[in-house]
């Protein structure tokens, strides 16, 4: 565009260009009074007159170009800085955007940037290799762009549905960018001027047409240029002179109108210019492609990651011609290990180097001692691959670890002359002298314990409801096999302490598993087979009970640390309870006195103790011992935090009380899903036990004002059921228990039975027991007995006597059982009655107080407590304060013989010795 200085006011320049109608100035205006002065320096510099829209959009375009360059080199920090500047620039251009609409290039960068950040976020490997600033900027920018894009959601959706138009425009723009900065500026100015003139000057005046015609004539003589909007300096100055001579003033912008061809020749000329321009662009594009092809002849382009340049070739372990000896290999091993743990060390490459070193050692027959030492370091490097404690091993690394440990154990079993241990010093190692036993520093037990911990972490961090969890769980067979191999190795060469530690690992993988084979052998012993066949079948696999007994007894006798012995006792009790050996489990728990000091143990041991107590309570319930079951489950269930106490998850309300670090520690303590105890089964067992204890007790002490609650949680469920305005059929397990309790309270055992044992409850609870039918039979018997007791407590005042045969038929119990229940009630003074043996009837004594007598007794108790309170108030007024009385001489003295009721002071005579 031509150079031009206006002599009008500066404030009018931008507003006149931004959108007002073109008007002609009268002769005698400011333009006519002051001549246009152009110096030589000013002729050398081009002055560009642009609208506010072009200025703002150019600023946005430059920022977008910078962001795209930063995206190419994965510089997220630069993207964040430029995005903040882009938001500010867009805010400045808001008034223009409101008029013109949101530019498409702005929508495109928002959509592309969000997709780019999402791609980076999903690339886990790439995120790990980012530096700290880029990783932090990625998280911040991702949140900002998602929040910012909410305002442009509809625009971005439209853009993603039809991106072709924008892609074509950008391709043209990129081509023009490659031509050079001058061409780009000229094209931008031409487009903006054309758009400006199209909107503002659709019908120029007569003088303007004359002026345009003159400009066209002069322009035909001038040199052609690629941009239609530019004239050279000579034509511009001649135009100014002619304007002054004619004395006709026009608006400044009208002098720079794009030529509007009027004749056929002009149209042909303009079309020819456009074709020439398109041809030049095509030539430039083809030339650039040819250059790229020439560059590509040397080889294909490869996309590389930013940061440290990758080493494609494997580093040479040893120089060519180097003699491979023990000293050289150990020296190279130490060099590799020195880089371990340092910042910037590629852990995967380090593992590959160690594996390559093993191959070199085996190819050169350097002996098993060197190979064992390198294997120890390979396994340690595999464990160190994830520096963070919370992260777990990848499947490929985990499989490598298992294979490497198995290979190490094969070498140790094949070479009994190799001794490994933590107490062997580096200086005392013997790696190649075959005359003496080979000694290698390392602890196989520590590696196996770490392997077991890694397996637990893998199971903790896998979705338990996915097929992946099942696949990982299959690896437990390999883990148990490795532990058994290490156990056999340490039983030959290990110390007592090491044997106790590996025995505990074996116990921890055994105690929670139900031995179905042993259970089946107990139920159906083979009768037709011979004795030798029976012995062979029994010896095929050791029963888990015998195995646990052997391992635990060794730990009880040999272990010197309280923790291992405590864990072994708890696992032993859990295993007994799981297999319904109630009395052995109970006796072991009582003899160990663990309940006295378990609060001083570390949290994992406390979780194991809670799991053991829960399993003990469920075992007691299966045996029909409802009182023992209730007592064992009371502490866990009354806390309302059973899920957390059993290590099966964190409660939401508890998360608010912890900081982030404490939460991570708590999550690492969680028990894997395949060890979980069903919480609904646990709660059902507790509530049913509470119902069988609480309902008869409530019936017996219905009029007692001081009766105690056996189970607060059960009473809470009853109150919730009573508060419901509309009682429908029960749906949840709790509603079933509440409905059964109400039926039992009325002595209706059949309704109670139908609520406790039905298809829905069987599917949720009872079918989960190993011997479900046996449990259901026991439960029916308990409901009948407790319903009979409740019936007698409730309706004893109605009967003078009642036949035991009637009670037997009513509750479907045999006569001896009814006789036994009533006899116990009479002996315990729960029922005031006597048995008439010849007639088999129960004769009631009617000693129970009536309702009026009960009210009188309650009134007497309340009056007694009121009198006692009055006496205490009277004592305070008299000057007796909590065991001190007022003395006029000595002030307050302690009253040794003070009695609480009445404040009586007992004086004791003292005898002198």
Tab-separated table of N, CA and C in Angstrom, residues 201-270:
chain	number	residue	atom	x	y	z
A	201	UNK	N	-17.452	1.141	0.676
A	201	UNK	CA	-17.535	2.000	-0.511
A	201	UNK	C	-18.179	1.249	-1.661
A	202	UNK	N	-19.429	0.929	-1.484
A	202	UNK	CA	-20.140	0.202	-2.533
A	202	UNK	C	-20.607	1.146	-3.652
A	203	UNK	N	-20.865	2.421	-3.365
A	203	UNK	CA	-21.355	3.368	-4.384
A	203	UNK	C	-20.583	4.672	-4.279
A	204	UNK	N	-19.418	4.806	-4.891
A	204	UNK	CA	-18.662	6.063	-4.815
A	204	UNK	C	-19.325	7.175	-5.640
A	205	UNK	N	-18.966	8.397	-5.308
A	205	UNK	CA	-19.580	9.566	-5.971
A	205	UNK	C	-18.970	9.786	-7.357
A	206	UNK	N	-19.475	10.829	-8.068
A	206	UNK	CA	-18.993	11.116	-9.429
A	206	UNK	C	-17.525	11.463	-9.455
A	207	UNK	N	-17.096	12.340	-8.541
A	207	UNK	CA	-15.689	12.709	-8.514
A	207	UNK	C	-14.808	11.486	-8.250
A	208	UNK	N	-15.333	10.566	-7.389
A	208	UNK	CA	-14.546	9.368	-7.085
A	208	UNK	C	-14.374	8.523	-8.321
A	209	UNK	N	-15.430	8.411	-9.151
A	209	UNK	CA	-15.314	7.613	-10.375
A	209	UNK	C	-14.247	8.205	-11.308
A	210	UNK	N	-14.263	9.552	-11.448
A	210	UNK	CA	-13.250	10.188	-12.281
A	210	UNK	C	-11.855	9.884	-11.751
A	211	UNK	N	-11.756	10.022	-10.455
A	211	UNK	CA	-10.465	9.782	-9.820
A	211	UNK	C	-9.998	8.343	-10.055
A	212	UNK	N	-10.961	7.371	-9.891
A	212	UNK	CA	-10.625	5.967	-10.109
A	212	UNK	C	-10.180	5.721	-11.540
A	213	UNK	N	-10.877	6.343	-12.476
A	213	UNK	CA	-10.540	6.161	-13.884
A	213	UNK	C	-9.115	6.635	-14.153
A	214	UNK	N	-8.803	7.798	-13.597
A	214	UNK	CA	-7.459	8.348	-13.774
A	214	UNK	C	-6.406	7.422	-13.171
A	215	UNK	N	-6.733	6.887	-12.022
A	215	UNK	CA	-5.799	5.978	-11.354
A	215	UNK	C	-5.575	4.722	-12.183
A	216	UNK	N	-6.642	4.209	-12.809
A	216	UNK	CA	-6.512	3.019	-13.628
A	216	UNK	C	-5.594	3.284	-14.828
A	217	UNK	N	-5.793	4.462	-15.467
A	217	UNK	CA	-4.965	4.777	-16.617
A	217	UNK	C	-3.494	4.842	-16.239
A	218	UNK	N	-3.224	5.502	-15.104
A	218	UNK	CA	-1.835	5.608	-14.679
A	218	UNK	C	-1.262	4.244	-14.303
A	219	UNK	N	-2.113	3.407	-13.733
A	219	UNK	CA	-1.639	2.108	-13.250
A	219	UNK	C	-1.311	1.163	-14.396
A	220	UNK	N	-2.008	1.324	-15.548
A	220	UNK	CA	-1.703	0.493	-16.701
A	220	UNK	C	-0.305	0.772	-17.210
A	221	UNK	N	0.113	2.032	-17.127
A	221	UNK	CA	1.460	2.377	-17.568
A	221	UNK	C	2.533	1.934	-16.576
A	222	UNK	N	2.168	1.834	-15.332
A	222	UNK	CA	3.157	1.476	-14.290
A	222	UNK	C	3.502	-0.015	-14.386
A	223	UNK	N	4.507	-0.405	-13.645
A	223	UNK	CA	4.984	-1.786	-13.661
A	223	UNK	C	4.033	-2.677	-12.889
A	224	UNK	N	3.768	-3.907	-13.472
A	224	UNK	CA	2.868	-4.854	-12.788
A	224	UNK	C	3.541	-5.367	-11.509
A	225	UNK	N	2.730	-5.555	-10.522
A	225	UNK	CA	3.204	-6.149	-9.256
A	225	UNK	C	2.268	-7.295	-8.864
A	226	UNK	N	2.673	-8.087	-7.920
A	226	UNK	CA	1.867	-9.237	-7.500
A	226	UNK	C	0.661	-8.826	-6.686
A	227	UNK	N	0.682	-7.643	-6.136
A	227	UNK	CA	-0.426	-7.189	-5.297
A	227	UNK	C	-1.114	-6.036	-5.975
A	228	UNK	N	-2.445	-6.115	-6.155
A	228	UNK	CA	-3.211	-5.111	-6.878
A	228	UNK	C	-3.361	-3.810	-6.122
A	229	UNK	N	-3.054	-3.795	-4.833
A	229	UNK	CA	-3.344	-2.612	-4.035
A	229	UNK	C	-2.192	-1.627	-3.978
A	230	UNK	N	-0.992	-1.991	-4.508
A	230	UNK	CA	0.184	-1.132	-4.347
A	230	UNK	C	0.464	-0.341	-5.630
A	231	UNK	N	0.827	0.930	-5.448
A	231	UNK	CA	1.364	1.765	-6.537
A	231	UNK	C	2.732	2.247	-6.125
A	232	UNK	N	3.542	2.606	-7.063
A	232	UNK	CA	4.876	3.080	-6.685
A	232	UNK	C	4.819	4.525	-6.224
A	233	UNK	N	5.978	5.028	-5.805
A	233	UNK	CA	6.030	6.343	-5.178
A	233	UNK	C	5.694	7.454	-6.153
A	234	UNK	N	6.104	7.307	-7.394
A	234	UNK	CA	5.854	8.373	-8.371
A	234	UNK	C	4.381	8.582	-8.624
A	235	UNK	N	3.671	7.532	-8.821
A	235	UNK	CA	2.229	7.663	-9.072
A	235	UNK	C	1.516	8.275	-7.885
A	236	UNK	N	1.971	7.955	-6.680
A	236	UNK	CA	1.313	8.496	-5.487
A	236	UNK	C	1.507	10.001	-5.396
A	237	UNK	N	2.744	10.467	-5.671
A	237	UNK	CA	2.996	11.907	-5.547
A	237	UNK	C	2.276	12.676	-6.653
A	238	UNK	N	2.191	12.075	-7.870
A	238	UNK	CA	1.490	12.784	-8.949
A	238	UNK	C	0.010	12.888	-8.647
A	239	UNK	N	-0.527	11.876	-8.040
A	239	UNK	CA	-1.941	11.921	-7.642
A	239	UNK	C	-2.186	13.060	-6.659
A	240	UNK	N	-1.244	13.230	-5.715
A	240	UNK	CA	-1.425	14.282	-4.713
A	240	UNK	C	-1.400	15.660	-5.368
A	241	UNK	N	-0.491	15.844	-6.353
A	241	UNK	CA	-0.430	17.142	-7.023
A	241	UNK	C	-1.706	17.430	-7.795
A	242	UNK	N	-2.189	16.415	-8.484
A	242	UNK	CA	-3.419	16.640	-9.269
A	242	UNK	C	-4.593	16.962	-8.366
A	243	UNK	N	-4.595	16.366	-7.190
A	243	UNK	CA	-5.701	16.655	-6.266
A	243	UNK	C	-5.657	18.096	-5.797
A	244	UNK	N	-4.451	18.601	-5.534
A	244	UNK	CA	-4.333	19.983	-5.080
A	244	UNK	C	-4.720	20.956	-6.192
A	245	UNK	N	-4.339	20.602	-7.457
A	245	UNK	CA	-4.682	21.505	-8.556
A	245	UNK	C	-6.191	21.559	-8.774
A	246	UNK	N	-6.819	20.430	-8.741
A	246	UNK	CA	-8.265	20.422	-8.997
A	246	UNK	C	-9.041	21.034	-7.833
A	247	UNK	N	-8.487	20.930	-6.601
A	247	UNK	CA	-9.156	21.511	-5.427
A	247	UNK	C	-10.337	20.694	-4.958
A	248	UNK	N	-10.373	19.426	-5.360
A	248	UNK	CA	-11.487	18.566	-4.932
A	248	UNK	C	-10.961	17.581	-3.893
A	249	UNK	N	-11.619	17.578	-2.771
A	249	UNK	CA	-11.172	16.707	-1.654
A	249	UNK	C	-12.047	15.458	-1.591
A	250	UNK	N	-11.384	14.366	-1.379
A	250	UNK	CA	-12.126	13.102	-1.147
A	250	UNK	C	-11.581	12.454	0.113
A	251	UNK	N	-12.306	11.492	0.558
A	251	UNK	CA	-11.835	10.760	1.745
A	251	UNK	C	-10.566	9.998	1.389
A	252	UNK	N	-9.671	9.920	2.336
A	252	UNK	CA	-8.360	9.337	2.095
A	252	UNK	C	-8.451	7.913	1.553
A	253	UNK	N	-9.318	7.094	2.123
A	253	UNK	CA	-9.370	5.684	1.733
A	253	UNK	C	-9.853	5.509	0.314
A	254	UNK	N	-10.699	6.473	-0.220
A	254	UNK	CA	-11.262	6.310	-1.561
A	254	UNK	C	-10.187	6.421	-2.635
A	255	UNK	N	-9.045	7.024	-2.320
A	255	UNK	CA	-7.971	7.155	-3.297
A	255	UNK	C	-7.234	5.840	-3.495
A	256	UNK	N	-7.439	4.922	-2.551
A	256	UNK	CA	-6.748	3.640	-2.621
A	256	UNK	C	-7.706	2.505	-2.930
A	257	UNK	N	-8.808	2.814	-3.561
A	257	UNK	CA	-9.774	1.778	-3.902
A	257	UNK	C	-9.162	0.822	-4.913
A	258	UNK	N	-9.494	-0.501	-4.721
A	258	UNK	CA	-9.049	-1.499	-5.681
A	258	UNK	C	-9.760	-1.244	-7.013
A	259	UNK	N	-9.046	-1.389	-8.087
A	259	UNK	CA	-9.612	-1.065	-9.404
A	259	UNK	C	-10.826	-1.936	-9.680
A	260	UNK	N	-11.895	-1.339	-10.058
A	260	UNK	CA	-13.095	-2.080	-10.431
A	260	UNK	C	-13.181	-2.082	-11.950
A	261	UNK	N	-12.846	-3.180	-12.604
A	261	UNK	CA	-12.834	-3.197	-14.069
A	261	UNK	C	-14.234	-2.980	-14.625
A	262	UNK	N	-14.302	-2.090	-15.553
A	262	UNK	CA	-15.607	-1.762	-16.134
A	262	UNK	C	-15.748	-2.302	-17.554
A	263	UNK	N	-14.665	-2.299	-18.349
A	263	UNK	CA	-14.743	-2.756	-19.731
A	263	UNK	C	-14.304	-4.218	-19.821
A	264	UNK	N	-14.517	-4.823	-20.973
A	264	UNK	CA	-14.149	-6.217	-21.196
A	264	UNK	C	-12.644	-6.383	-21.151
A	265	UNK	N	-11.930	-5.364	-21.710
A	265	UNK	CA	-10.470	-5.456	-21.720
A	265	UNK	C	-9.907	-5.458	-20.306
A	266	UNK	N	-10.500	-4.556	-19.476
A	266	UNK	CA	-10.026	-4.510	-18.079
A	266	UNK	C	-10.273	-5.839	-17.369
A	267	UNK	N	-11.418	-6.421	-17.624
A	267	UNK	CA	-11.722	-7.703	-16.979
A	267	UNK	C	-10.741	-8.777	-17.436
A	268	UNK	N	-10.432	-8.793	-18.752
A	268	UNK	CA	-9.493	-9.785	-19.261
A	268	UNK	C	-8.104	-9.573	-18.653
A	269	UNK	N	-7.734	-8.306	-18.532
A	269	UNK	CA	-6.411	-8.013	-17.956
A	269	UNK	C	-6.330	-8.478	-16.501
A	270	UNK	N	-7.407	-8.197	-15.751
A	270	UNK	CA	-7.421	-8.616	-14.332
A	270	UNK	C	-7.382	-10.133	-14.225
